[in-house]
Every structure is written in structure tokens, then in C-alpha cells.
Amino acid sequence: MLVTVNDEGRAVKVQGDPSHPITQGFLCGKVARYLDRVYSPERILYPLRRKPGAAKAPLQRGREQEAFVRISWDEALDEITARLQQISDAHGPESILPYSYAGTIGVLGYGSMDRRFFHRLGASQLDRTICSEAGGQAWNLVYGKKIGMPTEDFRLARLIVAWGANIHGNNVHVWPMVEQARRNGARLIVIDPYRTRTAAQADWHIAIRPGTDAALALGMMHVILNEGLEDRAYIEQMTGGIDRLAERAREYTPERVAGWTGMTAAEVERLAREYATTHSAAIRLNYGVQRCETGGAAVRAIIMLPALTGAWKYRGGGAQLSTSGGFSWNEQATRRPDLALSSPLGRPARVVNMSTLGHALTELGRGREQGSGIRDQNAEGAAVHALFVYNSNPGAVAPNHNAVRRGLARPDLFTVVHDLFFTDTTDYADYILPATTFLEHTDVQGAYGHSFVQLSQQAIEPLGEARSNVWLFGQLAQRLGFTEACFRDTPQQIIRQALAIGPDGHSANPGMEHITYEDLEEKGHIPLAFHRDGLLPFASGPVPTLSGKIEFYSEALAAAGHDGLPGFAPPAESRWGEAAQQYPLEFLGRKVDNYMNSTFANLDFHRKMEARTSQRLEMHPGDAAARNIADGDRVRVWNGRGALHLTAMLNPNMPAGVVSARLDWAKLHADGVNVNALTSERLTDMGGGPTFYSTLVEVAGA
Ligand SMILES: Nc1nc2c(c(=O)[nH]1)N[C@H]1C(S)=C(S)[C@@H](COP(=O)(O)OP(=O)(O)OC[C@H]3O[C@@H](n4cnc5c(=O)[nH]c(N)nc54)[C@H](O)[C@@H]3O)O[C@H]1N2
Ligand SMILES: Nc1nc2c(c(=O)[nH]1)N[C@H]1C(S)=C(S)[C@@H](COP(=O)(O)OP(=O)(O)OC[C@H]3O[C@@H](n4cnc5c(=O)[nH]c(N)nc54)[C@H](O)[C@@H]3O)O[C@H]1N2
Ligand SMILES: [Mo]
């Protein structure tokens, strides 16, 4: 992004960087209006302390300030550190829980000084599972490393399958490449239960039933192997476990697969043939598929397809889930996990899964872990007495919202939130600290959709008394008397550490050896080495798995007592589950095209863009008629975990039995709760991820 700053130091324009090969000079609709966010009159610009007696409960938008008093940074830092020290002394440091995710995904802002601080403090570690762990682990089991076909090569594909990937809505910079491929004759197939902007423009939209993708992928394998469409030479050379996989795939006849997915058997066959007979067939998998109970198995099955057909051998062929595995940042240096040994614990602290925050705040340490049904790695241990939130808005984005809320409302929980706005989470804070936007601090960025290392330079001075994550955690550390020099590092020093800049000025990180800090400063973005060389990632071996092969069968999974092969089992919360008798509709609590998770939802321009679908329950006319619901009716949506009111929007493109609504701020709903009041803390089959898209509900006119 290029930022124009005027003589008064005010940013007056943002635009895409035309020299960037992926973004090619354009910004998505929401970031094009980023200055609305930077200069919003609603920004929090000073540290705030909760007034005595002010209840921890949703506050009316625009009047949040009334529950807080402005204090100085000195007061805030002194009071917060004193309280953390006291809690650590009384209950042990693991009773302090950091909670952060993707507010910024800069290497520094996402995880550097903060990790140093919490390691040295001995605070609980957070397992950051909320987005991509199930799919990430699945990918790594098959390919060893999260890399895939180069993003630019989508324009060379002859067939693009967007599989649980809303390219146009969530990943718009790939869209011009899709268009270019289509101009050259490529077809676009979208596999998504919801008719997204991407699906609406596809040559073929397969509105698959949620959670049944593993069955479809195995059914495709069935057809491919039956008809001899696989690439035997490639399989021989590059993969392991084909015989076992073939045996498994035999079970998945197109007829059986049709019964699960809602497709016809002929459609399953047609898809398999079209996929396997197109050399440059690209699968853009994103994280949609893996947000369901069996998401790990589904991702494994899908990404085995290009290994079966040898699509990896061709430019424009293969698959991409994420490119983040290409970035080998020196995290030992930036995050300093070794500091845990100097903490009062003298060892690495326990790990708490962020996808079960409700459980962590309401059950941990209360002797009620047993039988809660939640598979937390951390079933035992001290209750959480302090929660430190930054880069995240768990009051909106975490599953099982009502449990999260009960936790946040605990009067004995000490909560600090570092953010830019009053959110669903700040309503529960004891202290709110003002954070910077990425225009106001320097960072270095990797990516999960391309392979460029990027420097993001501070463009303007921080507004008011806003301070960056790096500054905040450095200050807290110093006030707690942590004398290690690393707590005084500047952002520039940490960037050099992340890049592992050696005496010769070059990075020592694998794949970054050609990068110097000075070069990065001058060019802004530099491709990783493997990208620069134009390599096809899995055209030839070895593969970075334990066996050196692409693994159809995983010895590691089998050794851990799991199925070594991908298989399909219907999610418990699906039309085949027991709970469907009471809650027969499958619910998708989806992301928003014009927001970024919960970010931007408070800005007028963004809300206007989203107005048509905001707080609507999209449902098939048949499901509506069966409940006497008409378009525009107020409806109640509920299950055993919660309820909320929405406006019915009849949509003939919804698969029967599936309803959908979008994520919004809880406090902007009349009920004060959002779609996550319906989602559960049940975790995915691998990686401990959330299962937002395996949720059953019932609906009635309100
Ligand atoms: N505009 C916008 N862009 C974003 C974000 C945002 O909030 N708004 N969020 C960013 C983040 S954090 C991420 S992780 C990425 C995620 O990017 P995507 O993975 O594209 O994200 P989702 O929208 O969660 O899922 C994609 C699609 O999967 C579909 N889906 C749900 N269940 C199933 C299923 O069982 N099978 C199949 N085949 N499809 C299913 C959903 O209907 C959805 O349209 O996007 C990023 N980009
Ligand atoms: N129902 C449902 N729930 C979901 C999802 C879904 O699809 N459906 N998606 C899930 C996914 S994929 C993800 S990744 C998570 C995302 O969950 P979060 O990472 O919590 O995402 P955001 O809602 O964007 O909240 C980020 C917060 O960080 C703040 N922030 C931004 N920059 C900074 C900074 O530099 N410093 C500090 N301290 N704060 C900053 C922002 O103002 C914002 O309030 O949500 C998950 N929740
Ligand atoms: Mo995400």
C-alpha cells in the first residue's frame, strides 16, 4: 500500500502499490477506505480505567466512554503491572492468560515483544487455533510444509476449483488472475454451500452440503482410479500409500457420495473427469472447509487430488491453501521462548486453546473440567484470573459467545484490552489501552497468499497517545523489572532479528539469504528465493515430510491412534447427527465481504456496503415455508447454547436445510449477541480448531 502524507503529517490518500506483483495497484473495497478507520472520531486515543462500580456488560455504542476515566500512560502501566504481579504472586503466573490473534499479522505486531513479555512473566501460553490449525496440520501431514502453487500461476490454470474459498469476497487479489485464466479458456468451479460472490460468477457452482467435502474428494478419487485417470509415474515417484488409499476410495461410490453431498452421482463423475483430464488444474482451497468437525480429514482428502493426477507437474496446476510455510522468520530471536526458563515457573507455561475461551474463563480451575465435553489440552490447572487481550475481539469472534461473555463478566477477572475502538471486548475491560493502526508503526510482513517479504514503514505519527504492541509490551516488561536487554529492542532491531541479518548484511533464514534490510527498505517487497526461481513446489522430490514423499497414508497419524487415511464421517452437528431432531437446520455463521472478521463493522461506509445482508438469516424458501416464514419477517434462531433475532431473507440458492448469517458486533444486534451465540466450542478432528461451520439450529417466526 502507498500512503500519501501532506505537509501537516496527515495521511490523505491510500492506494495499492502498482509495483507489487500480487496486489497490482489495487486495494480491496474495505481497505481502500482505510483512512476512515485511521481518522475515525470513535478511535480510542488515551488509556482508560473502568470507573468503580461500572458493571461489566454490553455498553451502548457511542456511550462507552461514560464507564471509564482517562488516565495517563504512567498510571496505566504502573497500575496494570502492580495488579499482574499481585495475581501472579497469589495464584501463580499461569493464571494470567494472553489472548491475541490477527488484528495485525505483522511479524512484530502479531508476536514478538508480547511473547517475550508473557514467556518471562510465566503466563499461560495461548494455542492460536481459531483460524487455520486444522487445515494447516492436514496440509503438513500430506506435504510437510505450508507452501503451494505460486499465486501468480493461477492465471496459467485451465481449470480453477475454488473449494471452500470465497476468492472474490475474501481474497480478491487472486480474482484478476482467475479472470485472466478464464480469458484464456479456463473454467471456474466453486464448491461452497453458500452462493458467494465467487460462486455467482462460476461456470459451475456446486452447493455442497456443509461438512461433506471428504466424501466428495474420496468419491472423485474413486472415479479417477476406476477409470485409470491417475498419473502412475508421478504417484510412483512422489507419493506413498497409494494402495491403501485406493482401497479406501473404493468405498466411496458416486452414489454414496451423492447421498451425503446433495449432488447427483453423475455430477460427482463429471467433476472427477473434468478435474483429472485437465493438466493445469488448480485447487484454491482456503480455510472454509476446515471450520467443520471433520475439517482436517476433508482438507487431507482434497489436497491429495493433485498428487493423484500429477497436476503439480504443470504450471498453473496443483493446489494452494497457504504460502505461510515459506517464511522462515527467526522466531527464537523475535519471541524468545527461552525466557520462560527465567520466569518464576522456570519452565514453559501451560497451553490454553483460544478456541475454548468460554471454557477457560468459566470452568478452568473450578473442578468442573471433567465431563464438560471439551477436549482442551489443558483440562487441569489454575483458574484464569487475568486476561490480556490485544489484536483480537473475542467478545465477537470466539465461539460459544454466551460462555465467553459469562467469563468476561466475572467481577473477579482482571481484564486489559489493547485496541483502537470500543468493541464487544472492551465493554468488559478494567483497563483499555489505545493501539496504533499499521500506518502508525513499522513492521515486517510475511503473507499467506503470496511469497513476498514486505516492509511496512510507519507513515504518520501515532494519533493521540496510541502506542504499538511492541512499545506496550516493552514498557510493561521494564516496569515489572525484567532487565533482559531484549525488552528495550527497537522495531528496527527486531526486524533485523526476524530476518536473522548476519555480519555480511544478509538474512540467514532459509530462502531469505538474498535479502538485506537496506534492500527491503528500498524495494518495499522482495520475493522469497524459491519463488524467485519459479520453482514448481511438488513437481519433483524430495518432499519435506518425514518419509520424503507426499503422504496418502500417514504413519504419524496411525501411530497416534488415528485413521492413517482420509475418511468421511458426518459431523455430530449436521443433518445426520442426533441433535438434528431438535435443531434440524445446518447454520453457517459466515464472514462478511465488507468487514475483516469483526474489524470495520463500526464504520458507516463499511456498514452501508454490507446493509443488504447484515443481520439477515438467509434460508431456502422451502425451509421458510415449512415454518410459515416470509421474506422480511423477524425470526428467532436458537439452539442449546443461545438465541438471536434476525430478519429472514429468502434465498433460493441456499441448499435446503442450510441457513446462513454473517458475523457482526454483538453490541450492534438488538439482542446484544451475535452469530457466535450459536456456535460451539467443539473442536476439529485435528489441530484443536473451532467448528464454526458445524452448527445446528432451529428457526421460527418471532
Ligand atoms: N472480506 C473479507 N476478507 C477476509 C476475511 C473477512 O472477514 N472478510 N477474513 C480473512 C480471514 S481471517 C481468513 S482465515 C480468510 C478465509 O478465507 P475463506 O477460507 O475463503 O473463508 P470463509 O469465508 O470462512 O470460507 C470460505 C467459504 O467456505 C464455505 N464453507 C463453509 N462450510 C463449508 C463446507 O463444509 N464445505 C465447503 N466446501 N465450503 C464451506 C463458506 O460458505 C465460505 O463461503 O479470509 C480473509 N479475508
Ligand atoms: N462465526 C464466525 N466466527 C469467526 C470466523 C467466522 O468465519 N465465523 N472467523 C474466525 C477467523 S478465521 C478468525 S482469523 C478470527 C479473527 O479474530 P480476530 O483476530 O479477533 O479478528 P478481528 O475481529 O479482526 O479483531 C481484531 C482486533 O484487533 C484490533 N487491532 C488491529 N490492529 C491492532 C494492533 O496493531 N494492535 C492491537 N492491540 N490491536 C489491533 C482491531 O481493532 C480488532 O478489534 O475470527 C474467527 N471467528
Ligand atoms: Mo482467519
PDB file of N, CA, C and O and ligand atoms in Angstrom, residues 37 101-104 130-131 291 390-393 397 418-420 423 435-436 441 469 589 591 596-599 663 675-676 692-693, ligand 2:
ATOM      1  N   ARG A  37     -10.933   4.627   9.009  1.00  0.00           N
ATOM      2  CA  ARG A  37     -10.625   3.921  10.255  1.00  0.00           C
ATOM      3  C   ARG A  37      -9.549   4.672  11.040  1.00  0.00           C
ATOM      4  O   ARG A  37      -9.688   4.895  12.239  1.00  0.00           O
ATOM      5  N   TYR A 101      -4.971 -12.419  18.386  1.00  0.00           N
ATOM      6  CA  TYR A 101      -4.927 -13.094  17.107  1.00  0.00           C
ATOM      7  C   TYR A 101      -4.512 -12.140  15.991  1.00  0.00           C
ATOM      8  O   TYR A 101      -3.414 -11.620  16.024  1.00  0.00           O
ATOM      9  N   ALA A 102      -5.401 -11.879  15.039  1.00  0.00           N
ATOM     10  CA  ALA A 102      -4.928 -11.337  13.763  1.00  0.00           C
ATOM     11  C   ALA A 102      -5.253  -9.861  13.522  1.00  0.00           C
ATOM     12  O   ALA A 102      -5.306  -9.434  12.383  1.00  0.00           O
ATOM     13  N   GLY A 103      -5.458  -9.086  14.593  1.00  0.00           N
ATOM     14  CA  GLY A 103      -5.669  -7.647  14.399  1.00  0.00           C
ATOM     15  C   GLY A 103      -4.598  -7.079  13.502  1.00  0.00           C
ATOM     16  O   GLY A 103      -4.864  -6.325  12.569  1.00  0.00           O
ATOM     17  N   THR A 104      -3.346  -7.421  13.793  1.00  0.00           N
ATOM     18  CA  THR A 104      -2.264  -7.200  12.839  1.00  0.00           C
ATOM     19  C   THR A 104      -1.550  -8.527  12.661  1.00  0.00           C
ATOM     20  O   THR A 104      -1.385  -9.277  13.628  1.00  0.00           O
ATOM     21  N   ILE A 130      -7.689 -20.430  16.205  1.00  0.00           N
ATOM     22  CA  ILE A 130      -9.045 -20.014  15.824  1.00  0.00           C
ATOM     23  C   ILE A 130      -9.285 -19.939  14.320  1.00  0.00           C
ATOM     24  O   ILE A 130     -10.416 -19.941  13.866  1.00  0.00           O
ATOM     25  N   CYS A 131      -8.212 -19.943  13.548  1.00  0.00           N
ATOM     26  CA  CYS A 131      -8.378 -19.718  12.115  1.00  0.00           C
ATOM     27  C   CYS A 131      -8.029 -20.932  11.272  1.00  0.00           C
ATOM     28  O   CYS A 131      -8.825 -21.368  10.448  1.00  0.00           O
ATOM     29  N   ARG A 291     -13.343 -25.393   8.830  1.00  0.00           N
ATOM     30  CA  ARG A 291     -14.040 -24.884  10.009  1.00  0.00           C
ATOM     31  C   ARG A 291     -15.201 -25.796  10.387  1.00  0.00           C
ATOM     32  O   ARG A 291     -16.221 -25.352  10.859  1.00  0.00           O
ATOM     33  N   TYR A 390      -5.207  -8.384  23.077  1.00  0.00           N
ATOM     34  CA  TYR A 390      -4.691  -7.437  22.075  1.00  0.00           C
ATOM     35  C   TYR A 390      -4.826  -8.114  20.724  1.00  0.00           C
ATOM     36  O   TYR A 390      -4.888  -9.348  20.641  1.00  0.00           O
ATOM     37  N   ASN A 391      -4.917  -7.347  19.642  1.00  0.00           N
ATOM     38  CA  ASN A 391      -5.055  -7.945  18.297  1.00  0.00           C
ATOM     39  C   ASN A 391      -6.268  -8.846  18.176  1.00  0.00           C
ATOM     40  O   ASN A 391      -6.274  -9.726  17.314  1.00  0.00           O
ATOM     41  N   SER A 392      -7.240  -8.719  19.001  1.00  0.00           N
ATOM     42  CA  SER A 392      -8.378  -9.634  18.900  1.00  0.00           C
ATOM     43  C   SER A 392      -9.609  -9.050  19.574  1.00  0.00           C
ATOM     44  O   SER A 392      -9.499  -8.225  20.478  1.00  0.00           O
ATOM     45  N   ASN A 393     -10.731  -9.543  19.121  1.00  0.00           N
ATOM     46  CA  ASN A 393     -12.011  -9.119  19.687  1.00  0.00           C
ATOM     47  C   ASN A 393     -12.836 -10.360  20.043  1.00  0.00           C
ATOM     48  O   ASN A 393     -13.835 -10.668  19.400  1.00  0.00           O
ATOM     49  N   VAL A 397     -15.680 -12.646  18.094  1.00  0.00           N
ATOM     50  CA  VAL A 397     -15.232 -13.693  17.162  1.00  0.00           C
ATOM     51  C   VAL A 397     -15.099 -15.081  17.766  1.00  0.00           C
ATOM     52  O   VAL A 397     -14.993 -16.062  17.029  1.00  0.00           O
ATOM     53  N   HIS A 418      -6.109  -3.977  24.652  1.00  0.00           N
ATOM     54  CA  HIS A 418      -5.365  -3.002  23.835  1.00  0.00           C
ATOM     55  C   HIS A 418      -5.997  -3.011  22.452  1.00  0.00           C
ATOM     56  O   HIS A 418      -5.930  -4.017  21.736  1.00  0.00           O
ATOM     57  N   ASP A 419      -6.666  -1.945  22.067  1.00  0.00           N
ATOM     58  CA  ASP A 419      -7.365  -1.920  20.776  1.00  0.00           C
ATOM     59  C   ASP A 419      -7.526  -0.470  20.330  1.00  0.00           C
ATOM     60  O   ASP A 419      -7.153   0.459  21.045  1.00  0.00           O
ATOM     61  N   LEU A 420      -8.128  -0.305  19.149  1.00  0.00           N
ATOM     62  CA  LEU A 420      -8.291   1.036  18.585  1.00  0.00           C
ATOM     63  C   LEU A 420      -9.678   1.607  18.809  1.00  0.00           C
ATOM     64  O   LEU A 420      -9.903   2.802  18.662  1.00  0.00           O
ATOM     65  N   THR A 423     -15.002  -2.064  21.536  1.00  0.00           N
ATOM     66  CA  THR A 423     -15.510  -3.261  20.852  1.00  0.00           C
ATOM     67  C   THR A 423     -16.386  -4.075  21.801  1.00  0.00           C
ATOM     68  O   THR A 423     -16.614  -3.665  22.948  1.00  0.00           O
ATOM     69  N   ALA A 435      -4.364   1.528  20.784  1.00  0.00           N
ATOM     70  CA  ALA A 435      -3.412   0.896  19.863  1.00  0.00           C
ATOM     71  C   ALA A 435      -3.304   1.705  18.574  1.00  0.00           C
ATOM     72  O   ALA A 435      -4.179   2.516  18.248  1.00  0.00           O
ATOM     73  N   THR A 436      -2.227   1.452  17.851  1.00  0.00           N
ATOM     74  CA  THR A 436      -1.965   2.146  16.594  1.00  0.00           C
ATOM     75  C   THR A 436      -2.519   1.364  15.404  1.00  0.00           C
ATOM     76  O   THR A 436      -2.648   0.143  15.464  1.00  0.00           O
ATOM     77  N   HIS A 441       2.940   2.556  12.814  1.00  0.00           N
ATOM     78  CA  HIS A 441       4.104   1.825  13.332  1.00  0.00           C
ATOM     79  C   HIS A 441       4.799   1.066  12.192  1.00  0.00           C
ATOM     80  O   HIS A 441       4.220   0.856  11.135  1.00  0.00           O
ATOM     81  N   ASN A 469       1.956  -2.378  19.749  1.00  0.00           N
ATOM     82  CA  ASN A 469       2.099  -3.571  20.580  1.00  0.00           C
ATOM     83  C   ASN A 469       3.535  -3.709  21.095  1.00  0.00           C
ATOM     84  O   ASN A 469       3.757  -4.059  22.248  1.00  0.00           O
ATOM     85  N   GLY A 589     -22.315 -19.488  10.145  1.00  0.00           N
ATOM     86  CA  GLY A 589     -22.063 -18.137  10.696  1.00  0.00           C
ATOM     87  C   GLY A 589     -20.864 -17.571   9.970  1.00  0.00           C
ATOM     88  O   GLY A 589     -19.744 -17.711  10.407  1.00  0.00           O
ATOM     89  N   LYS A 591     -18.238 -15.151   7.454  1.00  0.00           N
ATOM     90  CA  LYS A 591     -17.507 -13.891   7.407  1.00  0.00           C
ATOM     91  C   LYS A 591     -18.255 -12.905   6.520  1.00  0.00           C
ATOM     92  O   LYS A 591     -19.139 -13.265   5.761  1.00  0.00           O
ATOM     93  N   MET A 596     -13.549  -7.202   8.022  1.00  0.00           N
ATOM     94  CA  MET A 596     -12.474  -8.171   8.176  1.00  0.00           C
ATOM     95  C   MET A 596     -12.713  -8.833   9.527  1.00  0.00           C
ATOM     96  O   MET A 596     -12.415  -8.234  10.551  1.00  0.00           O
ATOM     97  N   ASN A 597     -13.323 -10.010   9.527  1.00  0.00           N
ATOM     98  CA  ASN A 597     -13.844 -10.600  10.753  1.00  0.00           C
ATOM     99  C   ASN A 597     -14.680  -9.522  11.452  1.00  0.00           C
ATOM    100  O   ASN A 597     -15.617  -9.032  10.848  1.00  0.00           O
ATOM    101  N   SER A 598     -14.321  -9.098  12.671  1.00  0.00           N
ATOM    102  CA  SER A 598     -15.161  -8.055  13.266  1.00  0.00           C
ATOM    103  C   SER A 598     -14.622  -6.643  13.000  1.00  0.00           C
ATOM    104  O   SER A 598     -15.232  -5.658  13.393  1.00  0.00           O
ATOM    105  N   THR A 599     -13.487  -6.551  12.340  1.00  0.00           N
ATOM    106  CA  THR A 599     -12.884  -5.245  12.076  1.00  0.00           C
ATOM    107  C   THR A 599     -13.650  -4.522  10.968  1.00  0.00           C
ATOM    108  O   THR A 599     -14.043  -5.172   9.998  1.00  0.00           O
ATOM    109  N   LEU A 663     -21.283 -12.537  10.485  1.00  0.00           N
ATOM    110  CA  LEU A 663     -20.694 -12.060  11.742  1.00  0.00           C
ATOM    111  C   LEU A 663     -20.845 -10.547  11.852  1.00  0.00           C
ATOM    112  O   LEU A 663     -20.517  -9.820  10.926  1.00  0.00           O
ATOM    113  N   VAL A 675     -23.818 -14.044  15.918  1.00  0.00           N
ATOM    114  CA  VAL A 675     -23.954 -15.441  15.456  1.00  0.00           C
ATOM    115  C   VAL A 675     -23.161 -16.429  16.312  1.00  0.00           C
ATOM    116  O   VAL A 675     -23.511 -17.616  16.365  1.00  0.00           O
ATOM    117  N   ASN A 676     -22.135 -15.959  16.971  1.00  0.00           N
ATOM    118  CA  ASN A 676     -21.357 -16.902  17.779  1.00  0.00           C
ATOM    119  C   ASN A 676     -22.069 -17.324  19.065  1.00  0.00           C
ATOM    120  O   ASN A 676     -21.581 -18.190  19.792  1.00  0.00           O
ATOM    121  N   PHE A 692     -16.953 -23.531  13.561  1.00  0.00           N
ATOM    122  CA  PHE A 692     -17.994 -22.539  13.269  1.00  0.00           C
ATOM    123  C   PHE A 692     -19.031 -23.078  12.282  1.00  0.00           C
ATOM    124  O   PHE A 692     -20.206 -22.749  12.378  1.00  0.00           O
ATOM    125  N   TYR A 693     -18.579 -23.870  11.288  1.00  0.00           N
ATOM    126  CA  TYR A 693     -19.484 -24.309  10.231  1.00  0.00           C
ATOM    127  C   TYR A 693     -20.108 -25.678  10.490  1.00  0.00           C
ATOM    128  O   TYR A 693     -20.659 -26.283   9.579  1.00  0.00           O
TER     129      TYR A 693
HETATM  130  N1  LIG B   2     -18.804 -17.045  13.365  1.00  0.00           N
HETATM  131  C1  LIG B   2     -17.551 -16.868  12.934  1.00  0.00           C
HETATM  132  N2  LIG B   2     -16.586 -16.543  13.795  1.00  0.00           N
HETATM  133  C2  LIG B   2     -15.306 -16.379  13.348  1.00  0.00           C
HETATM  134  C3  LIG B   2     -14.976 -16.546  11.991  1.00  0.00           C
HETATM  135  C4  LIG B   2     -16.028 -16.871  11.085  1.00  0.00           C
HETATM  136  O1  LIG B   2     -15.819 -17.024   9.869  1.00  0.00           O
HETATM  137  N3  LIG B   2     -17.290 -17.028  11.592  1.00  0.00           N
HETATM  138  N4  LIG B   2     -13.667 -16.416  11.587  1.00  0.00           N
HETATM  139  C5  LIG B   2     -12.650 -16.783  12.530  1.00  0.00           C
HETATM  140  C6  LIG B   2     -11.332 -16.427  11.991  1.00  0.00           C
HETATM  141  S1  LIG B   2     -10.866 -17.176  10.546  1.00  0.00           S
HETATM  142  C7  LIG B   2     -10.505 -15.585  12.581  1.00  0.00           C
HETATM  143  S2  LIG B   2      -8.941 -15.316  11.918  1.00  0.00           S
HETATM  144  C8  LIG B   2     -10.900 -14.900  13.829  1.00  0.00           C
HETATM  145  C9  LIG B   2     -10.376 -13.457  13.839  1.00  0.00           C
HETATM  146  O2  LIG B   2     -10.466 -12.951  15.075  1.00  0.00           O
HETATM  147  P1  LIG B   2      -9.665 -11.610  15.479  1.00  0.00           P
HETATM  148  O3  LIG B   2      -8.236 -11.734  15.168  1.00  0.00           O
HETATM  149  O4  LIG B   2     -10.063 -11.294  16.863  1.00  0.00           O
HETATM  150  O5  LIG B   2     -10.217 -10.574  14.397  1.00  0.00           O
HETATM  151  P2  LIG B   2     -10.882  -9.163  14.394  1.00  0.00           P
HETATM  152  O6  LIG B   2     -12.338  -9.297  14.594  1.00  0.00           O
HETATM  153  O7  LIG B   2     -10.434  -8.546  13.146  1.00  0.00           O
HETATM  154  O8  LIG B   2     -10.301  -8.382  15.657  1.00  0.00           O
HETATM  155  C10 LIG B   2      -9.012  -7.886  15.677  1.00  0.00           C
HETATM  156  C11 LIG B   2      -8.936  -6.725  16.671  1.00  0.00           C
HETATM  157  O9  LIG B   2      -7.587  -6.272  16.751  1.00  0.00           O
HETATM  158  C12 LIG B   2      -7.566  -4.856  16.708  1.00  0.00           C
HETATM  159  N5  LIG B   2      -6.257  -4.423  16.193  1.00  0.00           N
HETATM  160  C13 LIG B   2      -5.903  -4.160  14.915  1.00  0.00           C
HETATM  161  N6  LIG B   2      -4.610  -3.810  14.829  1.00  0.00           N
HETATM  162  C14 LIG B   2      -4.112  -3.850  16.090  1.00  0.00           C
HETATM  163  C15 LIG B   2      -2.821  -3.591  16.640  1.00  0.00           C
HETATM  164  O10 LIG B   2      -1.852  -3.266  15.960  1.00  0.00           O
HETATM  165  N7  LIG B   2      -2.695  -3.754  17.982  1.00  0.00           N
HETATM  166  C16 LIG B   2      -3.735  -4.122  18.784  1.00  0.00           C
HETATM  167  N8  LIG B   2      -3.513  -4.257  20.089  1.00  0.00           N
HETATM  168  N9  LIG B   2      -4.966  -4.357  18.286  1.00  0.00           N
HETATM  169  C17 LIG B   2      -5.143  -4.232  16.958  1.00  0.00           C
HETATM  170  C18 LIG B   2      -8.724  -4.497  15.825  1.00  0.00           C
HETATM  171  O11 LIG B   2      -9.155  -3.164  16.037  1.00  0.00           O
HETATM  172  C19 LIG B   2      -9.777  -5.551  16.197  1.00  0.00           C
HETATM  173  O12 LIG B   2     -10.640  -5.115  17.220  1.00  0.00           O
HETATM  174  O13 LIG B   2     -12.329 -14.865  13.951  1.00  0.00           O
HETATM  175  C20 LIG B   2     -12.891 -16.142  13.907  1.00  0.00           C
HETATM  176  N10 LIG B   2     -14.296 -16.067  14.233  1.00  0.00           N
END
